[in-house]
Amino acid sequence: MKIGEVHDANRKIVGRTILHFDAVESTNETAKELLESDVEEGLVVWADRQAAGRGRHGRAWASPLGGLYASFILRPKEAHAWLLGLLIGMPVVKALRHFGVFAGLKYPNDAVYQDRKIAGILSEGVYRHDVYHVVVGIGVNTNVDLDKLPADVQPKATTLKREVNLFVANEEFLDYLLNQVDDLYSRYRNTRIEFLLKDYRGQCTTIGKRVSAMIGKDRVIGKAYDIATNGALVIADDQGKKHPFFEGTLEILK
Ligand code: BTN
């Protein structure tokens, strides 16, 4: 059920209107349903919990009360759902740092703190009435106790509540996050993507680490070396051969 609607005319595109729900199946799905009507670009769907939160690679995203679950609708000129999802990791990390968790970006867009995941992003490209949209969903473990997350997730996850003594209301976190996303999207629209990818490279803590990745059926072990102009993580294997990696299993080796 919708429980509120917030407007902020100071934002350029993202977060000028926020629809607040108590519970939905998935904010990404609600945002996609809204695409059937004529919705403004930047519209945000925010829910207090999700009954069927979705993660990347078809995984579930545990969404208990206390966490932050929000999706927004973008209409970029080019079919850049994946790249936008990559770049939006930057404002997420910025918001976490602002509220006291010195998180980093694990390629492609996991926000991690001390090797534990604290936020994730699911971006999906959708055509509606021949117009290309991107729905970007962000889940942040804000005011969640670790034991409310599934047992298999707990050892690899953390929450803002666990890492920071101060209580941060989701509304406050979302407000700051949307300001950062709005700025990033405006840069995305007005700057060459190479510049943004350079910024991303600087924030991606996977760069310089030894990694193991599945690329198709092959396992590649080597050093995460660079971010290519298409957003791929370039891994240099022990023979110096470079392999681009986009999606799939990526393990950071100690
Ligand atoms: C991941 O790291 O696997 C991505 C997680 C994305 C979760 C968010 S929560 C808000 C939005 N709605 C969803 O169903 N998923 C995204």
Short mmCIF file of C-alpha atoms and ligand atoms in Angstrom, two decimals:
data_model
loop_
_atom_site.label_atom_id
_atom_site.label_comp_id
_atom_site.label_asym_id
_atom_site.label_seq_id
_atom_site.Cartn_x
_atom_site.Cartn_y
_atom_site.Cartn_z
CA MET A 1 0.00 0.00 0.00
CA LYS A 2 1.22 3.50 -0.78
CA ILE A 3 1.80 5.38 2.47
CA GLY A 4 3.29 8.63 1.25
CA GLU A 5 4.56 10.79 -1.55
CA VAL A 6 7.47 13.22 -1.29
CA HIS A 7 8.46 15.94 -3.77
CA ASP A 8 11.78 17.71 -4.04
CA ALA A 9 11.89 20.32 -6.77
CA ASN A 10 15.58 21.02 -6.10
CA ARG A 11 16.65 17.78 -7.69
CA LYS A 12 17.37 17.79 -11.41
CA ILE A 13 15.90 14.43 -12.44
CA VAL A 14 16.31 11.63 -9.91
CA GLY A 15 14.13 11.87 -6.82
CA ARG A 16 11.89 14.79 -7.69
CA THR A 17 9.02 12.47 -6.77
CA ILE A 18 9.25 9.58 -4.31
CA LEU A 19 6.38 7.13 -3.87
CA HIS A 20 6.62 5.47 -0.47
CA PHE A 21 5.05 2.02 0.08
CA ASP A 22 4.86 -0.06 3.25
CA ALA A 23 5.40 -3.35 1.44
CA VAL A 24 5.70 -4.45 -2.19
CA GLU A 25 6.85 -7.61 -3.91
CA SER A 26 9.87 -5.84 -5.40
CA THR A 27 10.38 -2.10 -5.94
CA ASN A 28 11.89 -2.89 -9.37
CA GLU A 29 8.65 -4.67 -10.33
CA THR A 30 6.47 -1.82 -9.00
CA ALA A 31 8.57 0.67 -10.99
CA LYS A 32 8.13 -1.44 -14.13
CA GLU A 33 4.35 -1.59 -13.59
CA LEU A 34 4.31 2.20 -13.32
CA LEU A 35 5.93 2.37 -16.76
CA GLU A 36 2.56 1.38 -18.21
CA SER A 37 1.41 4.91 -17.42
CA ASP A 38 3.17 8.09 -18.40
CA VAL A 39 5.61 8.49 -15.48
CA GLU A 40 8.28 11.14 -15.13
CA GLU A 41 11.93 10.21 -15.48
CA GLY A 42 13.61 9.93 -12.08
CA LEU A 43 10.50 8.70 -10.25
CA VAL A 44 11.47 6.73 -7.13
CA VAL A 45 9.63 3.77 -5.62
CA TRP A 46 10.64 3.25 -1.99
CA ALA A 47 9.36 0.42 0.21
CA ASP A 48 9.83 -0.46 3.89
CA ARG A 49 10.02 -4.12 3.00
CA GLN A 50 9.78 -6.43 0.00
CA ALA A 51 8.09 -9.80 -0.13
CA ALA A 52 10.10 -10.94 -3.16
CA GLY A 53 13.19 -8.72 -3.39
CA ARG A 54 15.42 -9.67 -6.30
CA GLY A 55 19.20 -9.64 -6.59
CA ARG A 56 21.53 -10.07 -9.55
CA HIS A 57 21.88 -13.46 -11.27
CA GLY A 58 18.30 -14.41 -10.36
CA ARG A 59 19.13 -14.50 -6.67
CA ALA A 60 16.76 -13.34 -3.93
CA TRP A 61 17.46 -10.17 -1.94
CA ALA A 62 16.37 -10.58 1.67
CA SER A 63 14.32 -7.49 2.48
CA PRO A 64 13.29 -7.37 6.16
CA LEU A 65 11.87 -4.29 7.81
CA GLY A 66 14.62 -1.80 8.63
CA GLY A 67 16.50 -2.08 5.33
CA LEU A 68 16.34 0.43 2.52
CA TYR A 69 14.74 -0.70 -0.76
CA ALA A 70 14.34 1.78 -3.57
CA SER A 71 14.18 1.81 -7.36
CA PHE A 72 14.12 4.64 -9.84
CA ILE A 73 13.27 5.02 -13.49
CA LEU A 74 15.75 6.50 -15.95
CA ARG A 75 15.41 7.12 -19.66
CA PRO A 76 18.99 7.34 -20.93
CA LYS A 77 19.51 8.06 -24.63
CA GLU A 78 21.52 4.90 -25.12
CA ALA A 79 20.81 1.35 -24.00
CA HIS A 80 23.18 1.62 -21.05
CA ALA A 81 21.39 -0.27 -18.28
CA TRP A 82 24.44 -2.22 -17.32
CA LEU A 83 26.87 0.72 -17.36
CA LEU A 84 24.49 2.85 -15.33
CA GLY A 85 24.24 0.07 -12.78
CA LEU A 86 28.04 0.04 -12.59
CA LEU A 87 28.36 3.80 -12.16
CA ILE A 88 25.57 4.07 -9.58
CA GLY A 89 27.78 2.07 -7.25
CA MET A 90 29.68 5.34 -6.72
CA PRO A 91 26.84 7.34 -5.11
CA VAL A 92 25.93 4.31 -2.99
CA VAL A 93 29.46 4.11 -1.60
CA LYS A 94 29.50 7.88 -1.10
CA ALA A 95 26.30 7.72 0.96
CA LEU A 96 27.62 4.85 3.09
CA ARG A 97 30.81 6.80 3.79
CA HIS A 98 28.81 9.89 4.63
CA PHE A 99 26.94 7.93 7.29
CA GLY A 100 30.09 6.41 8.74
CA VAL A 101 30.82 3.14 6.93
CA PHE A 102 34.01 3.38 4.88
CA ALA A 103 32.70 1.04 2.18
CA GLY A 104 34.41 0.22 -1.12
CA LEU A 105 33.16 -1.02 -4.48
CA LYS A 106 33.62 -4.66 -5.34
CA TYR A 107 33.29 -5.06 -9.09
CA PRO A 108 30.76 -4.52 -10.57
CA ASN A 109 28.64 -2.70 -8.00
CA ASP A 110 28.59 -4.37 -4.60
CA ALA A 111 29.22 -2.00 -1.71
CA VAL A 112 31.43 -3.90 0.72
CA TYR A 113 32.98 -3.14 4.08
CA GLN A 114 35.76 -5.38 5.38
CA ASP A 115 34.83 -7.97 2.74
CA ARG A 116 31.19 -8.04 3.82
CA LYS A 117 28.44 -6.83 1.50
CA ILE A 118 26.30 -3.96 2.76
CA ALA A 119 24.47 -2.84 -0.40
CA GLY A 120 23.64 -4.15 -3.86
CA ILE A 121 22.29 -2.78 -7.13
CA LEU A 122 20.08 -4.40 -9.75
CA SER A 123 19.68 -2.42 -12.97
CA GLU A 124 17.39 -3.63 -15.71
CA GLY A 125 16.78 -2.30 -19.22
CA VAL A 126 13.10 -2.32 -20.19
CA TYR A 127 11.32 -1.31 -23.39
CA ARG A 128 7.82 0.16 -22.90
CA HIS A 129 5.90 1.50 -25.88
CA ASP A 130 9.18 1.45 -27.86
CA VAL A 131 10.96 3.68 -25.34
CA TYR A 132 14.02 2.38 -23.56
CA HIS A 133 13.98 2.72 -19.77
CA VAL A 134 16.38 1.63 -17.08
CA VAL A 135 15.04 0.60 -13.71
CA VAL A 136 17.78 0.81 -11.09
CA GLY A 137 17.07 -0.86 -7.75
CA ILE A 138 19.24 -0.30 -4.70
CA GLY A 139 19.10 -2.36 -1.52
CA VAL A 140 21.05 -1.17 1.54
CA ASN A 141 21.30 -3.07 4.81
CA THR A 142 20.69 -0.02 6.96
CA ASN A 143 18.76 -0.65 10.19
CA VAL A 144 18.84 -4.41 10.00
CA ASP A 145 20.16 -6.91 12.54
CA LEU A 146 22.42 -9.43 10.87
CA ASP A 147 20.36 -12.32 12.25
CA LYS A 148 17.34 -11.10 10.23
CA LEU A 149 19.23 -12.03 7.03
CA PRO A 150 19.32 -15.61 5.70
CA ALA A 151 21.84 -17.86 7.47
CA ASP A 152 23.94 -18.36 4.33
CA VAL A 153 24.14 -14.60 3.74
CA GLN A 154 25.09 -13.63 7.31
CA PRO A 155 28.82 -14.53 7.19
CA LYS A 156 29.29 -12.44 4.02
CA ALA A 157 27.08 -9.47 4.94
CA THR A 158 27.04 -6.51 7.24
CA THR A 159 24.66 -3.68 8.08
CA LEU A 160 24.89 0.01 8.90
CA LYS A 161 23.40 -0.71 12.30
CA ARG A 162 26.17 -3.20 13.03
CA GLU A 163 29.00 -0.90 11.95
CA VAL A 164 27.84 2.50 13.21
CA ASN A 165 26.62 3.44 16.66
CA LEU A 166 24.46 6.31 15.51
CA PHE A 167 20.88 5.60 14.33
CA VAL A 168 20.34 6.71 10.73
CA ALA A 169 16.73 6.91 9.56
CA ASN A 170 16.10 5.40 6.13
CA GLU A 171 14.47 8.62 5.04
CA GLU A 172 17.65 10.54 5.80
CA PHE A 173 19.83 7.97 4.07
CA LEU A 174 17.59 7.94 1.00
CA ASP A 175 17.55 11.73 0.82
CA TYR A 176 21.35 11.92 0.77
CA LEU A 177 21.65 8.95 -1.61
CA LEU A 178 19.20 10.44 -4.12
CA ASN A 179 21.08 13.74 -4.14
CA GLN A 180 24.24 11.84 -5.04
CA VAL A 181 22.49 9.70 -7.67
CA ASP A 182 20.91 12.81 -9.19
CA ASP A 183 24.37 14.44 -9.48
CA LEU A 184 25.88 11.29 -11.00
CA TYR A 185 23.07 11.02 -13.55
CA SER A 186 23.50 14.63 -14.53
CA ARG A 187 27.22 14.01 -15.05
CA TYR A 188 26.35 10.87 -17.02
CA ARG A 189 24.17 12.95 -19.34
CA ASN A 190 26.70 15.73 -19.78
CA THR A 191 30.15 14.14 -19.57
CA ARG A 192 31.99 11.58 -21.65
CA ILE A 193 31.48 8.13 -20.19
CA GLU A 194 35.28 7.57 -20.18
CA PHE A 195 35.63 10.25 -17.50
CA LEU A 196 33.03 8.59 -15.29
CA LEU A 197 34.66 5.21 -15.79
CA LYS A 198 37.98 6.74 -14.66
CA ASP A 199 36.26 7.89 -11.45
CA TYR A 200 34.74 4.46 -11.06
CA ARG A 201 38.16 2.83 -11.51
CA GLY A 202 39.52 5.02 -8.71
CA GLN A 203 36.80 3.83 -6.36
CA CYS A 204 36.77 0.17 -7.30
CA THR A 205 38.67 -1.68 -4.58
CA THR A 206 38.89 -4.80 -6.79
CA ILE A 207 41.54 -3.11 -8.95
CA GLY A 208 45.02 -4.32 -8.01
CA LYS A 209 43.73 -7.43 -6.26
CA ARG A 210 44.33 -11.03 -7.22
CA VAL A 211 41.05 -12.50 -8.40
CA SER A 212 39.52 -15.67 -9.71
CA ALA A 213 36.76 -15.26 -12.31
CA MET A 214 34.61 -17.56 -14.39
CA ILE A 215 34.61 -16.27 -17.97
CA GLY A 216 32.30 -18.52 -19.93
CA LYS A 217 33.44 -22.01 -18.98
CA ASP A 218 37.01 -20.95 -18.19
CA ARG A 219 38.43 -19.96 -14.86
CA VAL A 220 40.82 -17.04 -15.09
CA ILE A 221 43.14 -16.28 -12.20
CA GLY A 222 45.17 -13.11 -12.21
CA LYS A 223 45.32 -9.50 -11.21
CA ALA A 224 42.35 -7.17 -11.66
CA TYR A 225 44.10 -4.61 -13.74
CA ASP A 226 41.81 -1.99 -15.26
CA ILE A 227 38.29 -0.95 -16.25
CA ALA A 228 37.85 -1.00 -20.05
CA THR A 229 35.92 1.71 -21.90
CA ASN A 230 32.93 -0.66 -22.08
CA GLY A 231 32.98 -1.10 -18.29
CA ALA A 232 34.55 -4.58 -18.29
CA LEU A 233 37.00 -5.50 -15.56
CA VAL A 234 40.29 -6.37 -17.26
CA ILE A 235 42.09 -9.27 -15.60
CA ALA A 236 45.74 -9.92 -16.46
CA ASP A 237 46.54 -13.61 -16.01
CA ASP A 238 49.94 -14.88 -14.87
CA GLN A 239 51.15 -15.02 -18.49
CA GLY A 240 50.20 -11.36 -18.93
CA LYS A 241 47.22 -12.12 -21.20
CA LYS A 242 44.31 -9.75 -20.61
CA HIS A 243 40.76 -11.00 -20.19
CA PRO A 244 37.64 -8.80 -20.05
CA PHE A 245 35.12 -9.82 -17.39
CA PHE A 246 31.57 -8.48 -17.02
CA GLU A 247 29.23 -10.70 -15.09
CA GLY A 248 29.36 -13.93 -13.19
CA THR A 249 31.35 -15.25 -10.30
CA LEU A 250 34.26 -13.14 -9.20
CA GLU A 251 36.23 -14.09 -6.15
CA ILE A 252 38.83 -11.91 -4.50
CA LEU A 253 41.83 -14.03 -3.53
CA LYS A 254 43.82 -13.25 -0.42
C1 BTN B 1 22.48 -7.68 -5.79
O1 BTN B 1 23.53 -7.31 -5.27
O2 BTN B 1 22.29 -8.87 -6.04
C2 BTN B 1 21.44 -6.65 -6.15
C3 BTN B 1 20.47 -6.41 -5.05
C4 BTN B 1 19.43 -5.38 -5.40
C5 BTN B 1 18.34 -5.29 -4.37
C6 BTN B 1 17.42 -4.13 -4.61
S1 BTN B 1 16.34 -3.83 -3.26
C7 BTN B 1 15.43 -2.69 -4.21
C8 BTN B 1 15.30 -3.29 -5.60
N1 BTN B 1 14.18 -4.20 -5.66
C9 BTN B 1 14.56 -5.46 -5.87
O3 BTN B 1 13.79 -6.44 -5.96
N2 BTN B 1 15.89 -5.53 -5.96
C10 BTN B 1 16.50 -4.23 -5.83
#
